[in-house]
Amino acid sequence: MGYCGGELARQALSGGHEVWGVRRGPEFPQGVRGVRLDLTSPEADLSPLPESADAIVYAVGAGAHDEASYERAYVAGLRRTLEHYERSLSERRTRLLFTSSTAVFGASEGWLDEESPADADTFSARILRRAEELTEQVGGTVLRLGGIYGPGRASMVGRIQRGELSSDSAPDRYTNRIHRDDVAGALLHLCALPAPAPLYLGVDEDPARLVEVVRWLEGRLTSDGRLPAAAGTAPRLPAKRARQVASKRCSSALLRAHGYCFRFPTFREGYAELLRASV
Ligand SMILES: NC(=O)c1ccc[n+]([C@@H]2O[C@H](COP(=O)([O-])OP(=O)(O)OC[C@H]3O[C@@H](n4cnc5c(N)ncnc54)[C@H](OP(=O)(O)O)[C@@H]3O)[C@@H](O)[C@H]2O)c1
């Protein structure tokens, strides 16, 4: 019940569903039946949760970028959840959705889709792949997400305003992103889809180059008077263009072919909404 889970709960509640949420912390969106527990603890008592559910969305975050945290959050916690719902999952009364990451792809260039090899040689990718396999074993569906942005998670705007990032310094590489509301919308769509595929890529329709995103934001911020006119052309902090890193382009064509319609099809709609809301 975090950033995406909370929004999923709000969307599901407004669609008339009953929503239960799990987290260690105390805050749950209004209307959610919240259960506070640590899913990674062997003593975790899941008995307050219902014995069955139409869908379980496992969107737990690791909290830290180290092997032990990833292992706990993505494998141990997921196993514990699968144990609790073993019966309803095996009888296919419950559908499991798991939020993975496009970081499982090792390729650094070109277009990627659900058929592309997920061969990144990092601990995080290996652990996520194991969690994906656990999901596949119970007939669940994996949604591999790109970088999530949205309300409260738009640090790029502040970095541009502070002169830490500009179109002169931004890397000229492709980037894959998805607005939080589309993460939630896509998950809810997959909860209800009669026969979802085992795997989807969860990214918007435009894996734009980072420099293009930054240039567009500079233009908007300048015309709003929130950035001095010359700021976009004269980098203040980073003097050199950043080193070229992964520049893959992920495609969400399958998700769209299976009926999901993006609220924010590209960064332009998503950031325009965020800038409007922060005026
Ligand atoms: N952020 C990105 O750009 C990105 C990109 C690709 C994939 N993803 C994946 O997308 C998913 C959703 O991301 P998000 O940004 O919504 O994550 P988030 O805001 O960090 O939410 C994670 C939730 O998991 C809960 N949680 C963590 N450990 C737990 C435990 N041991 N027991 C019970 N609950 C636990 C947290 O609550 P408590 O701390 O209160 O327990 C929190 O509610 C995650 O799986 C993430 O790895 C994210």
mmCIF file of C-alpha atoms and ligand atoms in Angstrom:
data_model
loop_
_atom_site.group_PDB
_atom_site.id
_atom_site.type_symbol
_atom_site.label_atom_id
_atom_site.label_comp_id
_atom_site.label_asym_id
_atom_site.label_seq_id
_atom_site.Cartn_x
_atom_site.Cartn_y
_atom_site.Cartn_z
ATOM 1 C CA MET A 1 0.000 0.000 0.000
ATOM 2 C CA GLY A 2 2.668 2.502 -1.117
ATOM 3 C CA TYR A 3 2.812 5.137 -3.841
ATOM 4 C CA CYS A 4 1.281 3.019 -6.622
ATOM 5 C CA GLY A 5 -0.666 0.674 -4.346
ATOM 6 C CA GLY A 6 -2.347 3.643 -2.679
ATOM 7 C CA GLU A 7 -3.460 5.059 -6.016
ATOM 8 C CA LEU A 8 -4.607 1.614 -7.143
ATOM 9 C CA ALA A 9 -6.678 1.392 -3.966
ATOM 10 C CA ARG A 10 -8.278 4.790 -4.627
ATOM 11 C CA GLN A 11 -9.140 3.833 -8.209
ATOM 12 C CA ALA A 12 -10.461 0.425 -7.180
ATOM 13 C CA LEU A 13 -12.573 1.898 -4.380
ATOM 14 C CA SER A 14 -14.074 4.451 -6.730
ATOM 15 C CA GLY A 15 -14.931 1.532 -9.035
ATOM 16 C CA GLY A 16 -16.914 -0.025 -6.194
ATOM 17 C CA HIS A 17 -14.436 -2.729 -5.180
ATOM 18 C CA GLU A 18 -13.600 -3.808 -1.668
ATOM 19 C CA VAL A 19 -9.892 -3.155 -1.017
ATOM 20 C CA TRP A 20 -7.581 -4.589 1.598
ATOM 21 C CA GLY A 21 -4.100 -3.155 1.977
ATOM 22 C CA VAL A 22 -0.928 -4.352 3.640
ATOM 23 C CA ARG A 23 2.037 -2.354 4.868
ATOM 24 C CA ARG A 24 4.175 -1.961 7.987
ATOM 25 C CA GLY A 25 3.343 1.711 8.434
ATOM 26 C CA PRO A 26 0.102 3.122 9.820
ATOM 27 C CA GLU A 27 -1.327 5.145 6.933
ATOM 28 C CA PHE A 28 -3.877 3.733 4.521
ATOM 29 C CA PRO A 29 -6.089 5.593 2.058
ATOM 30 C CA GLN A 30 -9.583 6.217 3.332
ATOM 31 C CA GLY A 31 -11.851 3.270 2.691
ATOM 32 C CA VAL A 32 -9.068 0.671 2.592
ATOM 33 C CA ARG A 33 -9.173 -2.143 5.093
ATOM 34 C CA GLY A 34 -5.621 -1.795 6.283
ATOM 35 C CA VAL A 35 -3.592 -4.573 7.864
ATOM 36 C CA ARG A 36 -0.268 -3.604 9.372
ATOM 37 C CA LEU A 37 2.304 -6.350 9.047
ATOM 38 C CA ASP A 38 5.825 -7.094 7.853
ATOM 39 C CA LEU A 39 5.430 -9.602 5.036
ATOM 40 C CA THR A 40 9.105 -10.511 5.193
ATOM 41 C CA SER A 41 8.995 -11.651 8.801
ATOM 42 C CA PRO A 42 8.697 -15.423 9.347
ATOM 43 C CA GLU A 43 6.307 -14.603 12.214
ATOM 44 C CA ALA A 44 4.085 -12.465 10.002
ATOM 45 C CA ASP A 45 0.472 -13.234 10.811
ATOM 46 C CA LEU A 46 -1.598 -12.939 7.666
ATOM 47 C CA SER A 47 -4.728 -14.312 9.303
ATOM 48 C CA PRO A 48 -6.448 -10.893 9.495
ATOM 49 C CA LEU A 49 -6.474 -10.940 5.688
ATOM 50 C CA PRO A 50 -9.317 -12.636 3.860
ATOM 51 C CA GLU A 51 -8.693 -16.235 2.834
ATOM 52 C CA SER A 52 -9.381 -15.352 -0.793
ATOM 53 C CA ALA A 53 -9.463 -12.300 -3.057
ATOM 54 C CA ASP A 54 -10.314 -11.691 -6.694
ATOM 55 C CA ALA A 55 -6.851 -10.233 -7.180
ATOM 56 C CA ILE A 56 -3.667 -9.650 -5.229
ATOM 57 C CA VAL A 57 -1.323 -6.929 -6.392
ATOM 58 C CA TYR A 58 2.127 -7.404 -4.926
ATOM 59 C CA ALA A 59 3.704 -3.923 -5.177
ATOM 60 C CA VAL A 60 6.088 -4.014 -2.241
ATOM 61 C CA GLY A 61 9.213 -1.863 -2.464
ATOM 62 C CA ALA A 62 12.666 -2.943 -1.247
ATOM 63 C CA GLY A 63 13.383 0.297 0.594
ATOM 64 C CA ALA A 64 17.144 -0.003 -0.024
ATOM 65 C CA HIS A 65 19.260 -0.986 -3.013
ATOM 66 C CA ASP A 66 21.080 -3.972 -1.575
ATOM 67 C CA GLU A 67 20.808 -7.691 -2.106
ATOM 68 C CA ALA A 68 19.393 -8.584 1.310
ATOM 69 C CA SER A 69 16.645 -5.948 1.091
ATOM 70 C CA TYR A 70 15.688 -7.069 -2.417
ATOM 71 C CA GLU A 71 15.666 -10.720 -1.399
ATOM 72 C CA ARG A 72 13.387 -9.975 1.557
ATOM 73 C CA ALA A 73 10.994 -7.664 -0.256
ATOM 74 C CA TYR A 74 10.618 -9.428 -3.590
ATOM 75 C CA VAL A 75 11.159 -13.109 -2.777
ATOM 76 C CA ALA A 76 10.559 -13.757 0.934
ATOM 77 C CA GLY A 77 7.541 -11.448 1.155
ATOM 78 C CA LEU A 78 6.055 -12.781 -2.050
ATOM 79 C CA ARG A 79 6.526 -16.412 -0.931
ATOM 80 C CA ARG A 80 4.774 -15.609 2.356
ATOM 81 C CA THR A 81 1.882 -14.080 0.435
ATOM 82 C CA LEU A 82 1.667 -17.075 -1.921
ATOM 83 C CA GLU A 83 1.548 -19.426 1.063
ATOM 84 C CA HIS A 84 -1.384 -17.578 2.552
ATOM 85 C CA TYR A 85 -3.329 -17.614 -0.710
ATOM 86 C CA GLU A 86 -2.089 -21.042 -1.871
ATOM 87 C CA ARG A 87 -5.518 -22.581 -2.075
ATOM 88 C CA SER A 88 -7.349 -19.782 -3.849
ATOM 89 C CA LEU A 89 -4.411 -19.291 -6.233
ATOM 90 C CA SER A 90 -4.245 -22.982 -7.126
ATOM 91 C CA GLU A 91 -8.003 -23.048 -7.680
ATOM 92 C CA ARG A 92 -7.575 -19.938 -9.870
ATOM 93 C CA ARG A 93 -10.047 -18.025 -7.716
ATOM 94 C CA THR A 94 -7.373 -15.397 -7.100
ATOM 95 C CA ARG A 95 -5.268 -13.629 -9.684
ATOM 96 C CA LEU A 96 -1.749 -12.491 -8.754
ATOM 97 C CA LEU A 97 -0.150 -9.392 -10.253
ATOM 98 C CA PHE A 98 3.478 -8.570 -9.541
ATOM 99 C CA THR A 99 5.124 -5.210 -10.234
ATOM 100 C CA SER A 100 8.602 -5.823 -11.609
ATOM 101 C CA SER A 101 10.948 -3.458 -13.421
ATOM 102 C CA THR A 102 12.291 -2.882 -16.917
ATOM 103 C CA ALA A 103 15.701 -2.997 -15.185
ATOM 104 C CA VAL A 104 15.617 -6.773 -15.772
ATOM 105 C CA PHE A 105 16.574 -6.081 -19.398
ATOM 106 C CA GLY A 106 20.284 -6.251 -20.042
ATOM 107 C CA ALA A 107 20.092 -4.703 -23.513
ATOM 108 C CA SER A 108 21.368 -1.155 -23.606
ATOM 109 C CA GLU A 109 19.867 -0.118 -26.961
ATOM 110 C CA GLY A 110 16.992 -0.747 -29.333
ATOM 111 C CA TRP A 111 13.313 -1.542 -28.892
ATOM 112 C CA LEU A 112 12.339 -4.098 -26.261
ATOM 113 C CA ASP A 113 9.083 -5.945 -25.700
ATOM 114 C CA GLU A 114 7.785 -8.955 -23.791
ATOM 115 C CA GLU A 115 9.805 -11.302 -26.039
ATOM 116 C CA SER A 116 13.152 -9.613 -25.387
ATOM 117 C CA PRO A 117 15.590 -11.475 -23.126
ATOM 118 C CA ALA A 118 15.566 -10.312 -19.495
ATOM 119 C CA ASP A 119 19.240 -10.948 -18.992
ATOM 120 C CA ALA A 120 20.577 -8.017 -16.970
ATOM 121 C CA ASP A 121 23.484 -9.262 -14.891
ATOM 122 C CA THR A 122 22.778 -7.391 -11.664
ATOM 123 C CA PHE A 123 21.647 -8.704 -8.277
ATOM 124 C CA SER A 124 18.446 -6.674 -8.527
ATOM 125 C CA ALA A 125 17.549 -8.115 -11.930
ATOM 126 C CA ARG A 126 18.291 -11.680 -10.807
ATOM 127 C CA ILE A 127 16.105 -11.314 -7.717
ATOM 128 C CA LEU A 128 13.267 -9.691 -9.658
ATOM 129 C CA ARG A 129 13.433 -12.498 -12.220
ATOM 130 C CA ARG A 130 13.025 -15.041 -9.399
ATOM 131 C CA ALA A 131 9.981 -13.189 -8.136
ATOM 132 C CA GLU A 132 8.641 -13.086 -11.693
ATOM 133 C CA GLU A 133 9.091 -16.868 -11.906
ATOM 134 C CA LEU A 134 7.174 -17.359 -8.662
ATOM 135 C CA THR A 135 4.396 -15.262 -10.178
ATOM 136 C CA GLU A 136 4.439 -17.288 -13.408
ATOM 137 C CA GLN A 137 4.246 -20.548 -11.425
ATOM 138 C CA VAL A 138 0.852 -19.586 -10.014
ATOM 139 C CA GLY A 139 -0.434 -18.364 -13.369
ATOM 140 C CA GLY A 140 -0.015 -14.720 -12.384
ATOM 141 C CA THR A 141 0.867 -11.678 -14.427
ATOM 142 C CA VAL A 142 4.011 -9.568 -14.257
ATOM 143 C CA LEU A 143 3.980 -5.859 -15.092
ATOM 144 C CA ARG A 144 7.513 -4.588 -15.724
ATOM 145 C CA LEU A 145 7.465 -0.889 -14.914
ATOM 146 C CA GLY A 146 9.690 1.901 -16.172
ATOM 147 C CA GLY A 147 10.558 4.889 -13.991
ATOM 148 C CA ILE A 148 7.484 5.988 -12.059
ATOM 149 C CA TYR A 149 6.706 9.701 -11.794
ATOM 150 C CA GLY A 150 3.694 11.634 -10.610
ATOM 151 C CA PRO A 151 2.505 13.829 -7.733
ATOM 152 C CA GLY A 152 5.311 14.149 -5.198
ATOM 153 C CA ARG A 153 7.713 12.348 -7.511
ATOM 154 C CA ALA A 154 8.772 14.906 -10.065
ATOM 155 C CA SER A 155 12.254 15.730 -8.813
ATOM 156 C CA MET A 156 13.391 16.509 -12.364
ATOM 157 C CA VAL A 157 11.402 19.754 -12.294
ATOM 158 C CA GLY A 158 13.191 20.968 -9.167
ATOM 159 C CA ARG A 159 16.576 19.954 -10.561
ATOM 160 C CA ILE A 160 15.938 22.022 -13.681
ATOM 161 C CA GLN A 161 14.798 25.000 -11.602
ATOM 162 C CA ARG A 162 17.904 24.761 -9.408
ATOM 163 C CA GLY A 163 20.163 24.615 -12.466
ATOM 164 C CA GLU A 164 21.312 21.055 -11.708
ATOM 165 C CA LEU A 165 19.945 19.740 -14.994
ATOM 166 C CA SER A 166 19.575 21.465 -18.341
ATOM 167 C CA SER A 167 19.055 20.493 -21.963
ATOM 168 C CA ASP A 168 22.730 21.297 -22.538
ATOM 169 C CA SER A 169 23.826 18.757 -19.953
ATOM 170 C CA ALA A 170 21.071 16.100 -20.031
ATOM 171 C CA PRO A 171 22.115 12.723 -21.478
ATOM 172 C CA ASP A 172 21.005 12.116 -25.048
ATOM 173 C CA ARG A 173 19.544 8.705 -24.235
ATOM 174 C CA TYR A 174 16.117 7.133 -24.377
ATOM 175 C CA THR A 175 14.245 6.833 -21.095
ATOM 176 C CA ASN A 176 11.173 4.818 -20.151
ATOM 177 C CA ARG A 177 8.624 6.163 -17.725
ATOM 178 C CA ILE A 178 5.062 5.794 -16.560
ATOM 179 C CA HIS A 179 2.821 8.065 -14.550
ATOM 180 C CA ARG A 180 1.676 6.700 -11.186
ATOM 181 C CA ASP A 181 -1.983 6.928 -12.219
ATOM 182 C CA ASP A 182 -1.256 4.728 -15.240
ATOM 183 C CA VAL A 183 0.565 2.178 -13.081
ATOM 184 C CA ALA A 184 -2.596 1.963 -10.995
ATOM 185 C CA GLY A 185 -4.892 2.119 -14.021
ATOM 186 C CA ALA A 186 -2.993 -0.636 -15.828
ATOM 187 C CA LEU A 187 -2.975 -2.855 -12.730
ATOM 188 C CA LEU A 188 -6.708 -2.403 -12.258
ATOM 189 C CA HIS A 189 -7.261 -3.145 -15.944
ATOM 190 C CA LEU A 190 -5.223 -6.352 -15.643
ATOM 191 C CA CYS A 191 -7.144 -7.366 -12.508
ATOM 192 C CA ALA A 192 -10.337 -7.381 -14.563
ATOM 193 C CA LEU A 193 -9.080 -8.634 -17.935
ATOM 194 C CA PRO A 194 -10.615 -12.067 -18.650
ATOM 195 C CA ALA A 195 -7.386 -13.686 -19.874
ATOM 196 C CA PRO A 196 -4.310 -11.526 -19.267
ATOM 197 C CA ALA A 197 -0.911 -12.458 -20.674
ATOM 198 C CA PRO A 198 1.776 -13.589 -18.222
ATOM 199 C CA LEU A 199 3.901 -10.518 -18.903
ATOM 200 C CA TYR A 200 3.466 -6.871 -19.912
ATOM 201 C CA LEU A 201 5.748 -3.873 -20.117
ATOM 202 C CA GLY A 202 4.342 -0.939 -18.138
ATOM 203 C CA VAL A 203 5.730 2.177 -19.798
ATOM 204 C CA ASP A 204 4.023 5.050 -21.570
ATOM 205 C CA GLU A 205 3.835 5.346 -25.348
ATOM 206 C CA ASP A 206 6.887 7.556 -25.822
ATOM 207 C CA PRO A 207 10.283 6.453 -24.514
ATOM 208 C CA ALA A 208 11.602 9.941 -25.252
ATOM 209 C CA ARG A 209 15.219 10.996 -24.998
ATOM 210 C CA LEU A 210 15.966 12.559 -21.632
ATOM 211 C CA VAL A 211 17.277 15.687 -23.330
ATOM 212 C CA GLU A 212 13.908 16.067 -25.095
ATOM 213 C CA VAL A 213 12.004 15.769 -21.800
ATOM 214 C CA VAL A 214 14.257 18.348 -20.161
ATOM 215 C CA ARG A 215 13.996 20.735 -23.120
ATOM 216 C CA TRP A 216 10.187 20.480 -23.052
ATOM 217 C CA LEU A 217 10.101 21.131 -19.290
ATOM 218 C CA GLU A 218 12.446 24.114 -19.688
ATOM 219 C CA GLY A 219 10.086 25.541 -22.282
ATOM 220 C CA ARG A 220 7.070 25.128 -20.016
ATOM 221 C CA LEU A 221 8.808 26.467 -16.922
ATOM 222 C CA THR A 222 10.167 29.433 -18.863
ATOM 223 C CA SER A 223 6.792 30.357 -20.329
ATOM 224 C CA ASP A 224 5.248 30.044 -16.829
ATOM 225 C CA GLY A 225 7.906 32.430 -15.472
ATOM 226 C CA ARG A 226 9.259 29.698 -13.202
ATOM 227 C CA LEU A 227 12.635 29.529 -14.972
ATOM 228 C CA PRO A 228 14.743 32.463 -16.232
ATOM 229 C CA ALA A 229 14.664 32.615 -20.052
ATOM 230 C CA ALA A 230 18.389 31.876 -20.467
ATOM 231 C CA ALA A 231 18.494 28.997 -17.974
ATOM 232 C CA GLY A 232 17.880 26.238 -20.480
ATOM 233 C CA THR A 233 20.791 27.227 -22.659
ATOM 234 C CA ALA A 234 23.446 27.814 -20.023
ATOM 235 C CA PRO A 235 24.070 24.915 -17.643
ATOM 236 C CA ARG A 236 24.977 26.244 -14.223
ATOM 237 C CA LEU A 237 26.191 23.209 -12.291
ATOM 238 C CA PRO A 238 27.075 20.272 -14.544
ATOM 239 C CA ALA A 239 29.634 21.478 -17.050
ATOM 240 C CA LYS A 240 29.966 18.302 -19.102
ATOM 241 C CA ARG A 241 27.362 16.163 -20.845
ATOM 242 C CA ALA A 242 26.765 13.082 -18.693
ATOM 243 C CA ARG A 243 28.311 9.770 -19.723
ATOM 244 C CA GLN A 244 26.198 7.749 -22.179
ATOM 245 C CA VAL A 245 24.437 4.858 -20.386
ATOM 246 C CA ALA A 246 21.620 2.469 -21.257
ATOM 247 C CA SER A 247 19.401 3.826 -24.010
ATOM 248 C CA LYS A 248 16.770 1.145 -24.468
ATOM 249 C CA ARG A 249 13.230 1.795 -25.646
ATOM 250 C CA CYS A 250 10.502 -0.309 -24.054
ATOM 251 C CA SER A 251 7.200 -0.851 -25.816
ATOM 252 C CA SER A 252 3.815 -1.087 -24.109
ATOM 253 C CA ALA A 253 2.126 -2.102 -27.371
ATOM 254 C CA LEU A 254 0.868 -5.366 -25.848
ATOM 255 C CA LEU A 255 -0.713 -3.642 -22.849
ATOM 256 C CA ARG A 256 -2.507 -1.257 -25.230
ATOM 257 C CA ALA A 257 -3.482 -4.079 -27.602
ATOM 258 C CA HIS A 258 -5.070 -5.778 -24.583
ATOM 259 C CA GLY A 259 -7.270 -2.774 -23.994
ATOM 260 C CA TYR A 260 -5.442 -0.424 -21.674
ATOM 261 C CA CYS A 261 -5.818 3.227 -22.600
ATOM 262 C CA PHE A 262 -3.177 5.520 -21.084
ATOM 263 C CA ARG A 263 -4.351 8.605 -19.179
ATOM 264 C CA PHE A 264 -0.931 10.118 -19.760
ATOM 265 C CA PRO A 265 0.306 8.622 -23.056
ATOM 266 C CA THR A 266 3.555 10.623 -22.983
ATOM 267 C CA PHE A 267 5.592 12.720 -20.557
ATOM 268 C CA ARG A 268 3.988 15.857 -22.050
ATOM 269 C CA GLU A 269 0.498 15.101 -20.729
ATOM 270 C CA GLY A 270 1.867 13.771 -17.441
ATOM 271 C CA TYR A 271 4.157 16.696 -16.650
ATOM 272 C CA ALA A 272 1.645 19.258 -17.964
ATOM 273 C CA GLU A 273 -0.806 17.964 -15.352
ATOM 274 C CA LEU A 274 1.856 18.031 -12.619
ATOM 275 C CA LEU A 275 2.889 21.597 -13.502
ATOM 276 C CA ARG A 276 -0.754 22.705 -13.540
ATOM 277 C CA ALA A 277 -1.355 21.149 -10.132
ATOM 278 C CA SER A 278 1.708 22.809 -8.577
ATOM 279 C CA VAL A 279 0.817 26.365 -9.746
HETATM 280 N N1 LIG B 1 9.787 3.716 -8.417
HETATM 281 C C1 LIG B 1 10.068 3.313 -9.636
HETATM 282 O O1 LIG B 1 10.461 4.102 -10.518
HETATM 283 C C2 LIG B 1 9.885 1.837 -9.990
HETATM 284 C C3 LIG B 1 10.319 1.381 -11.224
HETATM 285 C C4 LIG B 1 10.104 0.050 -11.552
HETATM 286 C C5 LIG B 1 9.450 -0.797 -10.659
HETATM 287 N N2 LIG B 1 9.044 -0.328 -9.450
HETATM 288 C C6 LIG B 1 8.335 -1.235 -8.529
HETATM 289 O O2 LIG B 1 6.991 -0.828 -8.465
HETATM 290 C C7 LIG B 1 6.432 -1.218 -7.209
HETATM 291 C C8 LIG B 1 5.667 -0.066 -6.615
HETATM 292 O O3 LIG B 1 6.537 1.029 -6.447
HETATM 293 P P1 LIG B 1 6.165 2.204 -5.447
HETATM 294 O O4 LIG B 1 6.965 3.365 -5.877
HETATM 295 O O5 LIG B 1 4.686 2.311 -5.333
HETATM 296 O O6 LIG B 1 6.747 1.622 -4.074
HETATM 297 P P2 LIG B 1 6.655 2.278 -2.618
HETATM 298 O O7 LIG B 1 5.992 3.601 -2.643
HETATM 299 O O8 LIG B 1 8.016 2.190 -2.029
HETATM 300 O O9 LIG B 1 5.665 1.299 -1.872
HETATM 301 C C9 LIG B 1 6.079 0.081 -1.404
HETATM 302 C C10 LIG B 1 5.126 -0.362 -0.329
HETATM 303 O O10 LIG B 1 5.574 -1.609 0.191
HETATM 304 C C11 LIG B 1 5.391 -1.579 1.599
HETATM 305 N N3 LIG B 1 6.331 -2.524 2.172
HETATM 306 C C12 LIG B 1 7.665 -2.505 2.057
HETATM 307 N N4 LIG B 1 8.206 -3.533 2.739
HETATM 308 C C13 LIG B 1 7.169 -4.192 3.305
HETATM 309 C C14 LIG B 1 7.079 -5.338 4.135
HETATM 310 N N5 LIG B 1 8.181 -5.996 4.536
HETATM 311 N N6 LIG B 1 5.861 -5.774 4.546
HETATM 312 C C15 LIG B 1 4.734 -5.100 4.138
HETATM 313 N N7 LIG B 1 4.760 -4.013 3.342
HETATM 314 C C16 LIG B 1 5.969 -3.568 2.942
HETATM 315 C C17 LIG B 1 5.685 -0.142 1.986
HETATM 316 O O11 LIG B 1 5.051 0.254 3.178
HETATM 317 P P3 LIG B 1 5.801 0.221 4.596
HETATM 318 O O12 LIG B 1 7.146 0.811 4.384
HETATM 319 O O13 LIG B 1 4.891 1.005 5.495
HETATM 320 O O14 LIG B 1 5.879 -1.211 4.959
HETATM 321 C C18 LIG B 1 4.999 0.589 0.849
HETATM 322 O O15 LIG B 1 3.643 0.777 1.180
HETATM 323 C C19 LIG B 1 7.595 -1.713 -6.359
HETATM 324 O O16 LIG B 1 7.597 -3.107 -6.407
HETATM 325 C C20 LIG B 1 8.815 -1.177 -7.083
HETATM 326 O O17 LIG B 1 9.938 -1.983 -6.897
HETATM 327 C C21 LIG B 1 9.241 0.972 -9.096
#
